[in-house]
């Protein structure tokens, strides 16, 4: 059964700094998702990573996937307050069953 | 395209009661999956429906049941509610065949008192 682990669980960073969130998964996953969740809200899809070496960027966020290491990363560049949220990675098993990590609660401090 | 819609958005129930949550999938999608997200945790897979049948199930008791209708919409039913059932319930729709992204609804916040 697929297991997904994220670290760190909590991240407090200053505006303008860079940081990386790590997502490890235990077995083969069809692909890897990254989601953002604001308090009390649903999940907003950020990235879908389909294959080994995939790299996607949107604004200050960049996600990558290394299927051999079973590792995905979400890199934040020059953080701004609007990026404060909880970020989840999720692996996919057959038939679109998603297994989520525990989430990383990101707080950007002015 | 309205995307995935869920109703109601908020609900308060008493222990022991029963509740029904509803989900309409994104246009063109044929598969509905339900997830439970307790406060401070990641979503947990409850079950998935395709062609009006339950295809996969997570580690949830039989108190959790569901249904899918011919128009692909779905219901989640929870019987004999417990305080621990308080959570955000998320519905995701997708296409069973092929590589498609799962889209989530806005969720139903269930509070059991």
Coordinates of N, CA and C in Angstrom, one line a residue, chain B residues 10-47:
Chain B
X10 N -22.2 23.3 4.9 CA -22.0 23.1 6.3 C -23.2 22.3 6.9
X11 N -22.9 21.6 7.9 CA -23.9 20.7 8.5 C -23.6 20.5 9.9
X12 N -24.6 20.6 10.8 CA -24.4 20.2 12.2 C -25.4 19.1 12.5
X13 N -24.9 18.0 13.1 CA -25.8 16.9 13.4 C -25.5 16.4 14.9
X14 N -26.4 15.7 15.4 CA -26.2 15.2 16.8 C -25.7 13.7 16.7
X15 N -25.0 13.3 17.7 CA -24.5 11.9 17.8 C -25.7 11.0 17.6
X16 N -25.4 9.9 16.8 CA -26.4 8.9 16.6 C -27.3 9.2 15.4
X17 N -27.3 10.4 14.9 CA -28.1 10.7 13.7 C -27.4 10.2 12.5
X18 N -28.1 10.3 11.4 CA -27.6 9.9 10.1 C -27.5 11.2 9.2
X19 N -26.6 11.1 8.2 CA -26.4 12.3 7.4 C -26.1 11.8 5.9
X20 N -26.6 12.7 5.0 CA -26.3 12.4 3.6 C -25.7 13.6 3.0
X21 N -24.6 13.4 2.3 CA -23.9 14.5 1.6 C -23.9 14.2 0.1
X22 N -23.9 15.2 -0.7 CA -24.1 15.1 -2.1 C -23.0 15.7 -2.9
X23 N -22.8 15.1 -4.1 CA -21.7 15.5 -5.0 C -22.1 15.4 -6.4
X24 N -21.9 16.5 -7.2 CA -22.1 16.4 -8.6 C -20.7 16.5 -9.3
X25 N -20.3 15.6 -10.1 CA -19.0 15.6 -10.7 C -18.8 16.7 -11.8
X26 N -17.6 16.9 -12.1 CA -17.3 17.8 -13.2 C -17.8 17.2 -14.5
X27 N -18.3 18.0 -15.4 CA -18.9 17.6 -16.7 C -17.9 16.7 -17.4
X28 N -18.4 15.5 -17.8 CA -17.5 14.6 -18.6 C -16.8 13.5 -17.7
X29 N -16.9 13.7 -16.4 CA -16.3 12.7 -15.5 C -17.3 11.7 -15.1
X30 N -16.7 10.5 -14.9 CA -17.6 9.3 -14.6 C -17.3 8.7 -13.3
X31 N -16.3 9.1 -12.6 CA -15.9 8.5 -11.3 C -15.9 9.5 -10.2
X32 N -16.5 9.1 -9.1 CA -16.5 10.0 -7.9 C -15.8 9.2 -6.7
X33 N -14.9 10.0 -6.1 CA -14.3 9.5 -4.9 C -14.6 10.4 -3.7
X34 N -14.7 9.8 -2.5 CA -15.0 10.6 -1.3 C -13.8 10.5 -0.4
X35 N -13.5 11.6 0.3 CA -12.4 11.7 1.2 C -12.9 12.4 2.5
X36 N -12.3 12.0 3.6 CA -12.6 12.6 4.9 C -11.3 13.3 5.4
X37 N -11.4 14.6 5.7 CA -10.3 15.3 6.2 C -10.6 15.8 7.6
X38 N -10.0 15.2 8.6 CA -10.1 15.6 10.0 C -9.2 16.9 10.2
X39 N -9.5 17.6 11.2 CA -8.8 18.9 11.4 C -7.3 18.6 11.6
X40 N -6.5 19.3 10.8 CA -5.0 19.2 10.9 C -4.4 18.0 10.3
X41 N -5.2 17.2 9.5 CA -4.7 16.0 8.9 C -4.9 16.1 7.4
X42 N -4.3 15.2 6.7 CA -4.5 15.1 5.2 C -5.8 14.3 4.9
X43 N -6.3 14.5 3.8 CA -7.5 13.7 3.4 C -7.3 12.2 3.4
X44 N -8.3 11.5 3.8 CA -8.2 10.0 3.8 C -9.3 9.5 2.9
X45 N -8.9 8.5 2.1 CA -9.8 8.0 1.1 C -10.9 7.1 1.7
X46 N -12.2 7.4 1.4 CA -13.3 6.6 2.0 C -13.7 5.5 1.0
X47 N -14.1 5.9 -0.2 CA -14.5 5.0 -1.3 C -14.6 5.7 -2.6

